[in-house]
Coordinates of C-alpha atoms and ligand atoms in Angstrom, one line a residue:
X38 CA 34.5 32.5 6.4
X39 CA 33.4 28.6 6.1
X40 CA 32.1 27.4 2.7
X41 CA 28.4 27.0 4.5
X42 CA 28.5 31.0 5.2
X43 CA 29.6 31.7 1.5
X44 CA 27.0 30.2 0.1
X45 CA 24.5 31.5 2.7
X46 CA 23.8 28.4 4.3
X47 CA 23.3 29.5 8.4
X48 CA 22.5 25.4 8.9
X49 CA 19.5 25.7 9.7
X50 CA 17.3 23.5 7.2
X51 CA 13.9 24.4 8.7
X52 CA 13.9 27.9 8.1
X53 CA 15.7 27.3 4.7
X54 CA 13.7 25.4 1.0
X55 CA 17.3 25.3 -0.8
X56 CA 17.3 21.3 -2.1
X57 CA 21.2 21.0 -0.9
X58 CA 22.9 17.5 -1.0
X59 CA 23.0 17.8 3.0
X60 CA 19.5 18.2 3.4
X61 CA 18.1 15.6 5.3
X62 CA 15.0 13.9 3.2
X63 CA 11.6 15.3 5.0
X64 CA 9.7 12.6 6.1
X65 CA 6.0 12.2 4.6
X66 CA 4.9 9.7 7.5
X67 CA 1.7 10.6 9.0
X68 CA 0.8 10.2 12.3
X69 CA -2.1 8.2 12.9
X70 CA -5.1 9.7 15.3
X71 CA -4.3 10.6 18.5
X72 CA -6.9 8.1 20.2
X73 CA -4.6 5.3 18.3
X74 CA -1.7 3.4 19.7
X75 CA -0.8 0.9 17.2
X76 CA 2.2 -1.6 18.3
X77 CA 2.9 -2.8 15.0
X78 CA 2.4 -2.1 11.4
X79 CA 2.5 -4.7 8.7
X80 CA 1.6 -4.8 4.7
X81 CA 0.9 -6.9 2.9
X82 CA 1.8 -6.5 -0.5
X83 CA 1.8 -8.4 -4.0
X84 CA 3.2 -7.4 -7.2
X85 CA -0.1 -7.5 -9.0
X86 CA -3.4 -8.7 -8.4
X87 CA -5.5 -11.6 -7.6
X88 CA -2.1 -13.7 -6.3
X89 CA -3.8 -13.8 -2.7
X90 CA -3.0 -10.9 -1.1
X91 CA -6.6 -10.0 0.5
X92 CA -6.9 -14.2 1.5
X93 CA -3.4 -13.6 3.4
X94 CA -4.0 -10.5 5.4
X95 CA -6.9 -11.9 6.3
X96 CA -5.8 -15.5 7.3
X97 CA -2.5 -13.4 9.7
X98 CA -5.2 -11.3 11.1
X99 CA -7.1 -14.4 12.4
X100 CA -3.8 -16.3 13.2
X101 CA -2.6 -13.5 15.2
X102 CA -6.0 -12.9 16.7
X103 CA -6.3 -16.0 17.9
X104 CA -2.6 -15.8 19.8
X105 CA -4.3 -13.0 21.6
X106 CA -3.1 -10.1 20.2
X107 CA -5.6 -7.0 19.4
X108 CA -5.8 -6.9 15.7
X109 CA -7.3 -4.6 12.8
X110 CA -7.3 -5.0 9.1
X111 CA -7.0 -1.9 6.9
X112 CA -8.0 -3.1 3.4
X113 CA -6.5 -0.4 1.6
X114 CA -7.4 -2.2 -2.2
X115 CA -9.8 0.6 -2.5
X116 CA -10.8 -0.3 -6.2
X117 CA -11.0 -4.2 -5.2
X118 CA -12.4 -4.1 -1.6
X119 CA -12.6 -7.9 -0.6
X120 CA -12.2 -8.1 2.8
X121 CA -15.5 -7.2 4.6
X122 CA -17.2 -9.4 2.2
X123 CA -14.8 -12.4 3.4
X124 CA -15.6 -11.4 7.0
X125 CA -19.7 -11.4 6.4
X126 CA -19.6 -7.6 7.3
X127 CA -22.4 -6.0 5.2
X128 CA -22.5 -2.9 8.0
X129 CA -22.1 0.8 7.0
X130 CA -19.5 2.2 9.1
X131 CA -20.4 4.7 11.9
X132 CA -18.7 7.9 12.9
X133 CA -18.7 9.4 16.1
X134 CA -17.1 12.5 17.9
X135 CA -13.9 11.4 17.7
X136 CA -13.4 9.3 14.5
X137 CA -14.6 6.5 12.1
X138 CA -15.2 3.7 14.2
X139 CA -14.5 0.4 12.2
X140 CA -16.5 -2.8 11.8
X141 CA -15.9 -5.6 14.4
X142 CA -15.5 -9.1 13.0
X143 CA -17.4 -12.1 15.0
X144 CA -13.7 -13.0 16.4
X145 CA -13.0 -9.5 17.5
X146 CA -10.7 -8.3 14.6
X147 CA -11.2 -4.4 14.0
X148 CA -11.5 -4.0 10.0
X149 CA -11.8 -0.5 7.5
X150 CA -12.7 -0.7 4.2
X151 CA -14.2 1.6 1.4
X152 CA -16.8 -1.1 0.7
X153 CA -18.0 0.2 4.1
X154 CA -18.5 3.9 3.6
X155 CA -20.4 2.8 0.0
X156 CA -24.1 2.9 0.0
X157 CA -24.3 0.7 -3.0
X158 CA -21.2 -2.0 -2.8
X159 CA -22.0 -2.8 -5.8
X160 CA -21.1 0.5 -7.3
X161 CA -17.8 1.2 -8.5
X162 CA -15.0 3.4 -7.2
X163 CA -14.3 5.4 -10.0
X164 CA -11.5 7.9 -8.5
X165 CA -8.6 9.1 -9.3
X166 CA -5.1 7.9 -7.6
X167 CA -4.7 11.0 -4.9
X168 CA -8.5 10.7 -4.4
X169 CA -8.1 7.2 -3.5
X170 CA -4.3 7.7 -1.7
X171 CA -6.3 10.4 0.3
X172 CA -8.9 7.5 1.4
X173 CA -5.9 5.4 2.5
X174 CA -4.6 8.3 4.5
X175 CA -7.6 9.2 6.0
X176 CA -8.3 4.9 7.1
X177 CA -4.6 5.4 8.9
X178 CA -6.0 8.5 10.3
X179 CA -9.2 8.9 10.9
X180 CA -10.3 5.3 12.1
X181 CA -10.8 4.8 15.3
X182 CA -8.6 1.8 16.2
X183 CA -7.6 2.3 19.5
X184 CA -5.0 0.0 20.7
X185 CA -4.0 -2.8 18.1
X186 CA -0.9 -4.7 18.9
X187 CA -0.8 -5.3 15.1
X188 CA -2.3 -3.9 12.1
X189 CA -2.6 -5.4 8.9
X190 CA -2.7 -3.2 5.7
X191 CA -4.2 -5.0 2.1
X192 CA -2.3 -3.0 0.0
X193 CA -3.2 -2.4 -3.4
X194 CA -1.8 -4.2 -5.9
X195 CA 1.4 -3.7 -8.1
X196 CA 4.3 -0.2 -7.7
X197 CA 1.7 2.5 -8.7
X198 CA 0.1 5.3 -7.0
X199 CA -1.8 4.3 -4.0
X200 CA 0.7 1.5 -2.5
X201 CA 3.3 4.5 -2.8
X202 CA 1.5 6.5 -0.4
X203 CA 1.0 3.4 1.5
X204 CA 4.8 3.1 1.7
X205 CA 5.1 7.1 2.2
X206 CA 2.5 8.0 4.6
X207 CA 1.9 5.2 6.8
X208 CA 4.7 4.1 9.7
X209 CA 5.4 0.1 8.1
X210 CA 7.6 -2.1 10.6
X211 CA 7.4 -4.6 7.3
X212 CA 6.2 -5.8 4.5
X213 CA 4.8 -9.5 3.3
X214 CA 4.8 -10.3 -0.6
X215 CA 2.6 -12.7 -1.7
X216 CA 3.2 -14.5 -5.2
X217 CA 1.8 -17.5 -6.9
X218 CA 5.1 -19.5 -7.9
X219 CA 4.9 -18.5 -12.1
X220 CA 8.0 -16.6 -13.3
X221 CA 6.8 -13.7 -14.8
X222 CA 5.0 -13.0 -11.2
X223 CA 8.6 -13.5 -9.8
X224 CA 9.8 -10.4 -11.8
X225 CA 6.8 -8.2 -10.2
X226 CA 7.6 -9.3 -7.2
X227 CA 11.4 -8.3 -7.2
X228 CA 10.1 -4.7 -8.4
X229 CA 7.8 -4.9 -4.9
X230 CA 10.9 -5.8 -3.2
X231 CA 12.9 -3.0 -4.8
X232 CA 10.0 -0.3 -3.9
X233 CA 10.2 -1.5 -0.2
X234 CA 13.9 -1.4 0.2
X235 CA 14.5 2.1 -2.3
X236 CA 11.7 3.3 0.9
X237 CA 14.1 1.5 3.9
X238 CA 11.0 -1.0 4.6
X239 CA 12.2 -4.2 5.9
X240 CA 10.9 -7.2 3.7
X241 CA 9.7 -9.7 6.5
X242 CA 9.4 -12.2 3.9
X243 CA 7.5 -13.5 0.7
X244 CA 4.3 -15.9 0.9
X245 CA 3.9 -18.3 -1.7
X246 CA 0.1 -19.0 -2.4
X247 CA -1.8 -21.2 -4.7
X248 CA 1.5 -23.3 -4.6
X249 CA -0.5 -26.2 -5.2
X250 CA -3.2 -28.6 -5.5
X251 CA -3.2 -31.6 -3.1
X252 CA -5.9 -34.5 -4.7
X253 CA -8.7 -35.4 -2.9
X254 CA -8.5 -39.1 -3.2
X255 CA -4.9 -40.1 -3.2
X256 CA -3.4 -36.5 -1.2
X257 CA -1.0 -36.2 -3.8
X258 CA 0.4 -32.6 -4.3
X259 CA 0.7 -31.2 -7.8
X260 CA 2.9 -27.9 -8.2
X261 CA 0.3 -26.7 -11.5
X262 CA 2.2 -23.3 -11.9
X263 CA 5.8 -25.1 -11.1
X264 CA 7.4 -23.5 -8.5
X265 CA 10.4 -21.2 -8.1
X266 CA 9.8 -19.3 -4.6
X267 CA 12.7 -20.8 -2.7
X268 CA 15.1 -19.6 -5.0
X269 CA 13.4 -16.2 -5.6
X270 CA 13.8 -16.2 -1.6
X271 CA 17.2 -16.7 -1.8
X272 CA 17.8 -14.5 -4.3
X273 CA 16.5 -11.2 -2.4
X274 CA 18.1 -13.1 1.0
X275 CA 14.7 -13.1 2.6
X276 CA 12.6 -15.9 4.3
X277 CA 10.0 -18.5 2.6
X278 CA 7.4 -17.6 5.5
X279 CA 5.0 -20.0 4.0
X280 CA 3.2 -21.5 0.8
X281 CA -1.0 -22.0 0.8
X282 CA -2.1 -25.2 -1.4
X283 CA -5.3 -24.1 -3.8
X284 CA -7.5 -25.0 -1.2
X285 CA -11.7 -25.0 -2.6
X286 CA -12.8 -25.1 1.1
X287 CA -10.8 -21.5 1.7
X288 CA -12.3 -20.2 -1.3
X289 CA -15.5 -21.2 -0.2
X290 CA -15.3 -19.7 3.4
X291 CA -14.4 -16.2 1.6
X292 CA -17.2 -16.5 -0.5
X293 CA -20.0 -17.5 2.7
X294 CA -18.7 -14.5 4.8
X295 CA -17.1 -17.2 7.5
X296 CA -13.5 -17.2 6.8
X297 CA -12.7 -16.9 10.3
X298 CA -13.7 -20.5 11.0
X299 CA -10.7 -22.3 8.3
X300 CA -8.5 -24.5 10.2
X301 CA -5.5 -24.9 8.3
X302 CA -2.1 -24.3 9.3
X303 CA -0.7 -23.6 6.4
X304 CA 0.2 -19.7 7.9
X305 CA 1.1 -20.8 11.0
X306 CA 5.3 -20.2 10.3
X307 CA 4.2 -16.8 9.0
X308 CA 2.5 -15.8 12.1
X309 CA 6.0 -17.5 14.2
X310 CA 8.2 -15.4 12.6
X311 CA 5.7 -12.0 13.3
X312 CA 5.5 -13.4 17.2
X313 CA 9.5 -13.7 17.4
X314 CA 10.3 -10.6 15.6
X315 CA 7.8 -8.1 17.1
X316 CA 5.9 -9.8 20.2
X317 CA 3.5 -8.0 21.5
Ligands
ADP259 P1 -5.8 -10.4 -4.3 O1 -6.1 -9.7 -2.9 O2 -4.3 -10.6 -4.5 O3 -6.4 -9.7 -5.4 P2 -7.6 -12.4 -3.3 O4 -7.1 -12.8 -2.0 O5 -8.8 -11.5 -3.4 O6 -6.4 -11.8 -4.2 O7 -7.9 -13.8 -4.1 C1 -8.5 -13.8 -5.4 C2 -9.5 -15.0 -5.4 O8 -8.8 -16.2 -5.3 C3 -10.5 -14.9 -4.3 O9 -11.7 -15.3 -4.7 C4 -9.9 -15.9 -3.2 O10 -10.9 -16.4 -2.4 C5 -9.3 -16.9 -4.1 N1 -8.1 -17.5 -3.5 C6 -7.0 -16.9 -3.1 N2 -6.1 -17.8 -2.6 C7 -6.7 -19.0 -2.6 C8 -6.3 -20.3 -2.2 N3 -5.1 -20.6 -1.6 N4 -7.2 -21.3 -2.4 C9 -8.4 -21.1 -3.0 N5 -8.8 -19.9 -3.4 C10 -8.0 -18.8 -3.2

């Protein structure tokens, strides 16, 4: 009799709950809805908040938009939504038969946001984390995207709750981290890098914004918060995909609901190394 027999094991895991060392993990991905083909699925992620994150889905989702490529934005910062605002969407979202259908921006980027299913966007979300990680799931689910060669996910903030089911439940060819170059940011970020690899997530490589401030009158560039990104790249063996100067005008374009006009290139080797890895 083989040891698998004596201890009753007939190898067959599916019609079997025991929690055996040869168990192969379940998965917890969910499929997204069956009207959706999505090519690619890429978050964007930042060890806590207001680093940048929301400015630099955004800004990829133009970038890549503007290569041609179908494009949505899943803002998934369900506390903090920021991204229809930055888009001048002030739409409800509609439902039809099939699904959620999701706000289109001028430039033809395909976006899904609580701030759209609010009646008052003023009023907070005051839910708890699987309330909210249910939201998320339901975005991935329920939306109506149709075909998207990429989609960008805002995810929330920081390890905790909601970017877990993020990681968990949604099928991620990578991840982006954004940082602003100050050390103790540097720390969060490694524990964002650790959450992605402890989940087999390829890190496609860490953003470095509000890297610094160039002078108006003599274009000088001064590194306020110092800098330590390169070596922090080097550290986890990942790329430097790109670093974003404070730049007023940006800030400004978010504020007006026109960010889709900004003309800065300062992305432009992030959105390279998506093109060469993925394509179309
Ligand atoms: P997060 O998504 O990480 O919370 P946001 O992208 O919402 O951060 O950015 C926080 C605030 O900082 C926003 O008002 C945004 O417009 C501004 N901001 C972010 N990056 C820059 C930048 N490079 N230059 C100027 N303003 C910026």
């Amino acid at each position: 009799m083989s040891e698998e027999n004596i201890n009753g094991c007939t190898g067959d895991c599916g019609s079997c709950g025991a929690n055996c060392p040869s168990r192969e993990p379940e998965s917890l991905i969910e499929p997204t809805g069956e009207y959706n083909n999505i090519k690619h699925v890429i978050g964007v992620v930042s060890g806590k908040g207001g680093v940048g994150k929301s400015m630099v889905s955004s800004m990829l989702s133009v970038l890549m938009k503007r290569r041609g490529y179908n494009v949505g934005l899943l803002d998934s910062d369900i506390t903090g939504p920021s991204i229809p605002k930055t888009f001048g969407i002030n739409s409800r979202a509609m439902q039809n038969e099939i699904g959620i259908l999701p706000a289109v921006t001028k430039g033809g980027i395909e976006l899904m946001s609580v701030n759209l299913m609010l009646e008052d966007r003023e009023s907070p979300v005051i839910w708890r984390g699987p309330v909210i990680a249910g939201a998320v799931k339901q975005f991935w689910h329920d939306v109506v995207w149709g075909d998207l060669d990429y989609l960008f996910i805002d995810c929330p903030p920081g390890t905790g709750d909601v970017p877990l089911t993020v990681f968990q439940s949604i099928p991620l060819d990578g991840i982006i981290i954004v940082t602003s170059p100050q050390d103790l940011v540097s720390l969060i970020v490694k524990k964002a890098y650790n959450m992605a690899k402890m989940m087999d997530i390829p890190v496609l490589g860490i953003v470095e914004n509000m890297s610094y401030v160039k002078c108006p009158d003599c274009g000088k560039e001064f590194n306020i918060f110092g800098s330590g990104s390169e070596t922090i790249a080097e550290e986890l063996g990942v790329p430097l995909l790109g670093k974003m100067p404070i730049d007023m005008s940006l800030a400004q374009m978010v504020d007006n609901g026109e960010f889709e006009r900004f003309e800065c290139d300062y992305l432009d080797g992030a959105a390279d190394a998506l093109e060469k890895r993925f394509g179309k």
